[in-house]
Coordinates of N, CA and C in Angstrom, one line a residue:
M80 N 16.9 19.9 -101.9 CA 18.0 20.2 -100.8 C 19.8 18.8 -100.6
A81 N 20.7 19.1 -101.0 CA 21.7 18.7 -100.9 C 22.6 18.5 -99.6
K82 N 22.6 17.4 -99.0 CA 23.7 17.0 -97.4 C 25.1 17.7 -97.6
K83 N 25.5 18.0 -96.5 CA 26.4 18.5 -96.9 C 27.4 17.3 -96.3
M84 N 28.2 16.4 -97.5 CA 29.2 15.9 -97.0 C 30.5 16.3 -96.2
K85 N 30.4 15.3 -94.8 CA 31.3 15.3 -93.8 C 32.3 15.2 -94.6
E86 N 33.9 15.4 -93.9 CA 35.2 15.1 -94.3 C 35.1 14.0 -93.7
R87 N 35.9 13.3 -94.4 CA 36.0 11.4 -93.4 C 37.8 11.5 -92.9
R88 N 37.6 11.2 -91.4 CA 38.8 11.6 -90.6 C 39.4 10.3 -91.1
Q89 N 40.9 10.8 -91.0 CA 42.0 9.7 -90.9 C 42.2 9.3 -89.6
Y90 N 43.0 7.8 -88.9 CA 42.8 7.9 -87.6 C 44.7 6.9 -88.3
T91 N 45.6 7.6 -86.7 CA 47.1 6.8 -87.2 C 46.7 5.2 -86.4
Q92 N 47.6 5.0 -87.2 CA 48.0 3.7 -86.8 C 48.0 3.3 -85.7
E93 N 48.9 4.7 -84.4 CA 49.0 4.7 -83.6 C 47.4 3.9 -82.9
F94 N 46.5 4.8 -83.2 CA 45.3 4.8 -82.2 C 44.5 3.9 -82.6
K95 N 44.8 3.5 -84.3 CA 43.8 2.3 -84.1 C 44.0 0.5 -82.9
K96 N 45.7 0.8 -83.9 CA 46.9 -0.2 -82.7 C 46.2 -0.2 -80.9
E97 N 46.0 1.1 -80.6 CA 45.8 0.8 -79.7 C 44.0 0.9 -79.2
A98 N 43.5 1.3 -80.5 CA 41.4 0.8 -79.9 C 41.8 -0.4 -80.2
V99 N 42.3 -1.4 -81.3 CA 42.3 -2.3 -80.6 C 42.7 -3.6 -79.2
A100 N 43.5 -2.7 -79.0 CA 44.0 -3.9 -77.7 C 43.1 -3.4 -76.6
L101 N 42.6 -1.8 -76.7 CA 41.2 -1.2 -75.5 C 40.2 -2.7 -75.3
A102 N 40.1 -2.5 -76.9 CA 38.7 -3.6 -76.6 C 39.4 -5.1 -76.8
E103 N 40.2 -5.6 -77.0 CA 40.3 -7.5 -77.0 C 40.1 -6.8 -75.3
K104 N 41.2 -6.3 -74.6 CA 41.4 -6.6 -73.5 C 39.6 -6.5 -72.0
K105 N 38.6 -6.2 -73.1 CA 37.5 -7.1 -72.9 C 37.2 -6.5 -71.1
E106 N 37.5 -5.7 -71.0 CA 37.1 -4.8 -69.7 C 35.3 -3.8 -70.0
K107 N 35.6 -3.5 -71.1 CA 34.4 -3.1 -71.6 C 33.5 -3.7 -73.0
P108 N 32.3 -3.6 -73.2 CA 32.2 -4.0 -74.5 C 32.4 -2.7 -75.6
I109 N 32.2 -3.8 -76.4 CA 33.4 -3.3 -78.0 C 32.6 -1.9 -78.4
S110 N 31.2 -2.0 -78.2 CA 30.4 -0.5 -78.1 C 30.9 0.9 -77.4
Q111 N 31.3 -0.2 -76.0 CA 31.7 1.3 -74.8 C 32.7 1.9 -75.7
V112 N 33.9 0.7 -75.5 CA 34.7 1.5 -75.8 C 34.5 2.8 -77.6
A113 N 34.0 1.6 -78.3 CA 33.8 2.6 -79.5 C 33.3 3.8 -79.5
K114 N 32.4 4.0 -78.6 CA 32.1 4.8 -77.9 C 32.5 5.9 -77.2
D115 N 33.7 5.8 -76.7 CA 34.5 6.5 -75.4 C 35.3 7.0 -76.8
L116 N 35.6 6.2 -77.6 CA 37.4 6.9 -78.6 C 36.1 8.1 -79.7
G117 N 34.5 8.3 -79.4 CA 34.2 8.3 -80.7 C 34.2 7.8 -82.1
L118 N 33.6 6.6 -82.3 CA 34.1 6.0 -83.2 C 32.8 5.1 -83.5
N119 N 31.8 4.8 -84.7 CA 31.4 4.0 -84.7 C 31.7 2.6 -84.6
E120 N 31.1 1.7 -83.8 CA 31.1 0.1 -83.4 C 31.5 -0.2 -84.7
N121 N 31.1 0.3 -85.7 CA 31.1 -1.5 -87.2 C 33.0 -0.7 -87.1
V122 N 33.3 0.2 -87.5 CA 34.6 0.4 -87.6 C 35.5 0.2 -86.5
L123 N 35.0 0.5 -85.6 CA 36.4 -0.3 -84.6 C 36.1 -2.0 -84.9
R124 N 34.6 -2.4 -85.2 CA 34.6 -3.9 -85.2 C 36.1 -4.4 -86.6
R125 N 35.7 -3.4 -87.6 CA 36.4 -3.9 -88.8 C 38.0 -3.7 -88.6
W126 N 38.6 -3.3 -87.4 CA 39.6 -3.1 -86.8 C 40.3 -4.3 -86.8
I127 N 39.0 -4.4 -86.0 CA 39.8 -6.1 -84.9 C 39.6 -7.0 -85.7
T128 N 39.1 -7.1 -86.7 CA 38.9 -7.9 -87.9 C 40.2 -8.4 -88.6
Q129 N 40.2 -7.0 -89.1 CA 41.5 -6.4 -90.1 C 43.3 -6.7 -88.7
T130 N 42.9 -6.7 -87.9 CA 44.4 -7.1 -86.5 C 44.3 -8.6 -87.1
R131 N 43.1 -9.5 -86.3 CA 43.5 -11.0 -86.5 C 43.2 -11.7 -88.0
V132 N 42.9 -10.9 -89.3 CA 43.1 -11.9 -90.1 C 44.6 -11.5 -90.7
A133 N 45.5 -10.7 -90.1 CA 46.8 -10.1 -90.4 C 47.7 -10.6 -89.7
I134 N 47.7 -11.2 -88.3 CA 48.2 -12.0 -87.6 C 48.5 -13.2 -87.9
G135 N 50.3 -13.4 -87.8 CA 51.0 -14.6 -88.8 C 51.5 -14.4 -90.4
T136 N 50.8 -13.3 -90.7 CA 51.1 -13.1 -92.3 C 52.8 -11.7 -92.2
N137 N 52.9 -12.0 -93.5 CA 53.4 -10.4 -93.3 C 53.6 -9.0 -93.6
I138 N 52.0 -8.9 -93.5 CA 51.1 -7.8 -94.1 C 50.6 -7.0 -93.0
N139 N 50.9 -5.6 -93.3 CA 51.1 -4.8 -91.9 C 49.5 -4.9 -92.2
V140 N 49.3 -4.5 -91.0 CA 47.9 -4.0 -90.5 C 47.1 -3.0 -91.2
F141 N 47.7 -1.9 -90.6 CA 47.5 0.0 -91.3 C 48.1 0.1 -92.1
P142 N 48.8 -0.3 -92.9 CA 49.1 0.1 -94.0 C 49.2 2.0 -94.6
G143 N 48.1 2.5 -94.2 CA 48.5 3.9 -94.2 C 46.3 3.8 -95.3
H144 N 46.2 4.9 -96.1 CA 45.4 5.1 -96.8 C 44.8 3.7 -97.6
G145 N 43.7 2.9 -97.5 CA 43.9 1.7 -97.9 C 43.3 0.8 -97.2
R146 N 43.2 -0.6 -97.7 CA 42.9 -2.0 -96.6 C 44.6 -2.9 -96.5
P147 N 44.8 -3.9 -96.2 CA 45.8 -4.5 -96.1 C 45.7 -5.4 -96.6
R148 N 44.1 -5.7 -97.6 CA 44.4 -6.8 -99.2 C 44.4 -5.6 -100.6
D149 N 44.6 -4.4 -99.9 CA 45.3 -3.6 -101.3 C 46.7 -4.1 -101.5
T150 N 47.4 -4.5 -100.8 CA 48.6 -4.4 -101.5 C 48.8 -5.7 -102.1
E151 N 47.8 -7.1 -102.2 CA 48.2 -7.8 -102.6 C 46.9 -7.5 -103.9
L152 N 46.3 -7.1 -103.7 CA 45.3 -7.1 -104.9 C 46.5 -6.2 -106.0
I153 N 46.8 -4.8 -105.5 CA 48.0 -4.8 -106.5 C 48.8 -5.0 -107.5
R154 N 49.6 -6.1 -106.1 CA 50.3 -7.5 -107.0 C 49.6 -7.9 -107.7
L155 N 48.6 -8.9 -107.4 CA 48.2 -9.4 -108.3 C 47.6 -8.9 -109.8
R156 N 47.0 -7.8 -109.0 CA 47.1 -7.0 -111.0 C 48.2 -7.1 -111.7
K157 N 49.5 -6.9 -110.8 CA 50.3 -6.6 -112.1 C 50.2 -7.9 -112.4
E158 N 50.7 -9.3 -112.3 CA 50.9 -10.7 -112.5 C 49.6 -10.4 -113.9
V159 N 48.2 -10.4 -113.8 CA 47.5 -10.5 -114.4 C 47.4 -9.6 -116.0
K160 N 48.3 -8.5 -115.5 CA 48.7 -7.3 -116.6 C 49.8 -8.7 -117.0
A161 N 51.1 -8.8 -116.2 CA 52.1 -9.4 -117.1 C 51.7 -10.5 -117.8
L162 N 51.1 -11.6 -117.1 CA 50.2 -12.8 -117.8 C 49.8 -12.3 -119.3
K163 N 48.5 -11.2 -119.2 CA 48.4 -10.8 -120.2 C 49.2 -10.4 -121.7
E164 N 50.2 -10.0 -121.2 CA 51.0 -8.9 -122.1 C 51.8 -10.7 -123.2
A165 N 52.1 -11.7 -122.1 CA 52.8 -12.9 -122.5 C 52.2 -13.4 -123.0
N166 N 50.4 -13.3 -123.1 CA 49.6 -14.1 -123.7 C 49.5 -13.3 -125.0
E167 N 49.5 -12.0 -125.2 CA 49.9 -12.0 -126.5 C 51.0 -11.9 -127.5
I168 N 52.0 -11.3 -126.8 CA 52.7 -12.1 -127.6 C 52.9 -13.9 -128.2
L169 N 52.6 -15.1 -127.1 CA 52.4 -16.2 -127.3 C 51.8 -15.8 -128.6
K170 N 50.3 -15.6 -128.8 CA 49.3 -15.5 -129.9 C 49.8 -14.9 -131.1
K171 N 51.0 -14.3 -131.4 CA 51.8 -13.1 -131.7 C 52.4 -14.4 -133.1
A172 N 53.2 -14.5 -131.9 CA 54.2 -16.2 -132.5 C 53.6 -17.5 -133.1
A173 N 52.4 -18.2 -132.1 CA 51.8 -18.8 -133.1 C 51.2 -18.5 -134.3
V174 N 50.8 -17.0 -134.8 CA 50.6 -16.7 -135.9 C 51.4 -16.4 -137.1
I175 N 52.6 -16.1 -136.9 CA 54.0 -15.6 -137.0 C 54.1 -17.4 -137.8
F176 N 54.6 -18.8 -136.5 CA 54.8 -20.1 -136.6 C 53.4 -20.5 -137.6
A177 N 52.5 -20.4 -137.7 CA 51.7 -21.2 -138.8 C 51.6 -20.5 -140.0
Q178 N 52.0 -19.3 -140.4 CA 52.4 -19.1 -141.5 C 53.5 -18.6 -142.2
S179 N 54.7 -19.1 -141.9 CA 55.4 -20.1 -142.6 C 55.7 -21.1 -143.2
D180 N 55.6 -21.2 -144.6 CA 56.0 -22.8 -145.5 C 56.8 -23.7 -144.4
P181 N 57.1 -24.7 -144.6 CA 57.5 -25.7 -144.2 C 58.9 -26.0 -145.7
Q182 N 60.4 -25.5 -144.9 CA 60.8 -25.7 -146.6 C 61.8 -27.3 -146.4

Protein backbone atom coordinates (compact mmCIF):
# COMPACT_ATOMS: atom_id res chain seq x y z
CA MET A 1 0.00 0.00 0.00
CA ALA A 2 1.31 3.38 -0.96
CA LYS A 3 1.30 6.14 1.61
CA LYS A 4 -0.63 9.23 0.76
CA MET A 5 1.68 12.19 0.28
CA LYS A 6 0.78 15.22 2.32
CA GLU A 7 0.82 18.52 0.55
CA ARG A 8 3.78 20.56 1.70
CA ARG A 9 2.72 23.58 3.71
CA GLN A 10 4.15 26.94 2.81
CA TYR A 11 4.50 29.78 5.28
CA THR A 12 4.80 33.48 4.63
CA GLN A 13 7.92 35.44 5.52
CA GLU A 14 5.94 37.33 8.14
CA PHE A 15 4.80 34.10 9.80
CA LYS A 16 8.35 32.77 9.91
CA LYS A 17 9.73 36.01 11.34
CA GLU A 18 7.00 36.15 13.98
CA ALA A 19 7.58 32.50 14.92
CA VAL A 20 11.31 33.14 15.32
CA ALA A 21 10.60 36.26 17.38
CA LEU A 22 8.27 34.29 19.68
CA ALA A 23 10.88 31.57 20.14
CA GLU A 24 13.65 34.08 20.84
CA LYS A 25 11.62 35.78 23.58
CA LYS A 26 12.29 32.62 25.58
CA GLU A 27 9.01 32.92 27.48
CA LYS A 28 8.29 29.32 26.46
CA PRO A 29 10.54 26.49 25.28
CA ILE A 30 11.02 26.25 21.52
CA SER A 31 9.18 22.94 21.51
CA GLN A 32 6.12 24.56 23.08
CA VAL A 33 6.19 27.55 20.70
CA ALA A 34 6.38 25.15 17.74
CA LYS A 35 3.52 23.06 19.12
CA ASP A 36 1.38 26.16 19.69
CA LEU A 37 1.95 27.27 16.10
CA GLY A 38 1.34 23.82 14.65
CA LEU A 39 4.94 23.41 13.49
CA ASN A 40 7.49 20.68 13.80
CA GLU A 41 10.12 21.71 16.34
CA ASN A 42 12.92 21.07 13.85
CA VAL A 43 11.35 23.43 11.32
CA LEU A 44 11.26 26.24 13.88
CA ARG A 45 14.86 25.51 14.92
CA ARG A 46 15.95 25.67 11.26
CA TRP A 47 14.23 29.05 10.87
CA ILE A 48 16.02 30.33 13.97
CA THR A 49 19.37 29.11 12.62
CA GLN A 50 18.73 30.72 9.23
CA THR A 51 17.88 34.00 10.93
CA ARG A 52 21.07 33.95 13.01
CA VAL A 53 23.23 33.11 9.98
CA ALA A 54 21.71 35.94 7.96
CA ILE A 55 22.35 38.58 10.64
CA GLY A 56 25.05 40.96 9.46
CA THR A 57 24.74 39.93 5.81
CA ASN A 58 22.61 41.29 3.03
CA ILE A 59 20.97 37.90 2.52
CA ASN A 60 17.19 37.86 2.74
CA VAL A 61 16.42 35.44 5.58
CA PHE A 62 13.36 33.91 3.98
CA PRO A 63 13.51 34.67 0.25
CA GLY A 64 10.46 32.58 -0.58
CA HIS A 65 10.80 29.10 -1.95
CA GLY A 66 14.21 27.81 -1.06
CA ARG A 67 16.91 28.63 1.44
CA PRO A 68 18.95 31.80 1.84
CA ARG A 69 22.07 30.07 0.61
CA ASP A 70 20.32 29.13 -2.66
CA THR A 71 20.95 32.63 -4.01
CA GLU A 72 24.68 32.25 -3.43
CA LEU A 73 24.63 28.76 -4.91
CA ILE A 74 23.03 30.08 -8.11
CA ARG A 75 25.63 32.84 -8.33
CA LEU A 76 28.47 30.38 -7.82
CA ARG A 77 27.11 28.01 -10.46
CA LYS A 78 26.95 30.87 -12.98
CA GLU A 79 30.52 31.82 -12.10
CA VAL A 80 31.72 28.22 -12.55
CA LYS A 81 29.99 28.04 -15.94
CA ALA A 82 31.64 31.28 -17.08
CA LEU A 83 35.05 30.08 -15.89
CA LYS A 84 34.65 26.74 -17.70
CA GLU A 85 33.75 28.57 -20.91
CA ALA A 86 36.78 30.83 -20.54
CA ASN A 87 38.97 27.79 -19.89
CA GLU A 88 37.71 26.10 -23.09
CA ILE A 89 38.48 29.23 -25.10
CA LEU A 90 42.00 29.34 -23.69
CA LYS A 91 42.53 25.65 -24.50
CA LYS A 92 41.46 26.23 -28.12
CA ALA A 93 43.72 29.28 -28.39
CA ALA A 94 46.67 27.29 -27.03
CA VAL A 95 46.10 24.59 -29.67
CA ILE A 96 45.96 27.20 -32.44
CA PHE A 97 49.14 28.90 -31.28
CA ALA A 98 50.93 25.56 -30.88
CA GLN A 99 50.05 24.57 -34.46
CA SER A 100 51.13 27.81 -36.09
CA ASP A 101 54.63 27.81 -37.60
CA PRO A 102 57.03 30.48 -36.35
CA GLN A 103 58.03 32.68 -39.27
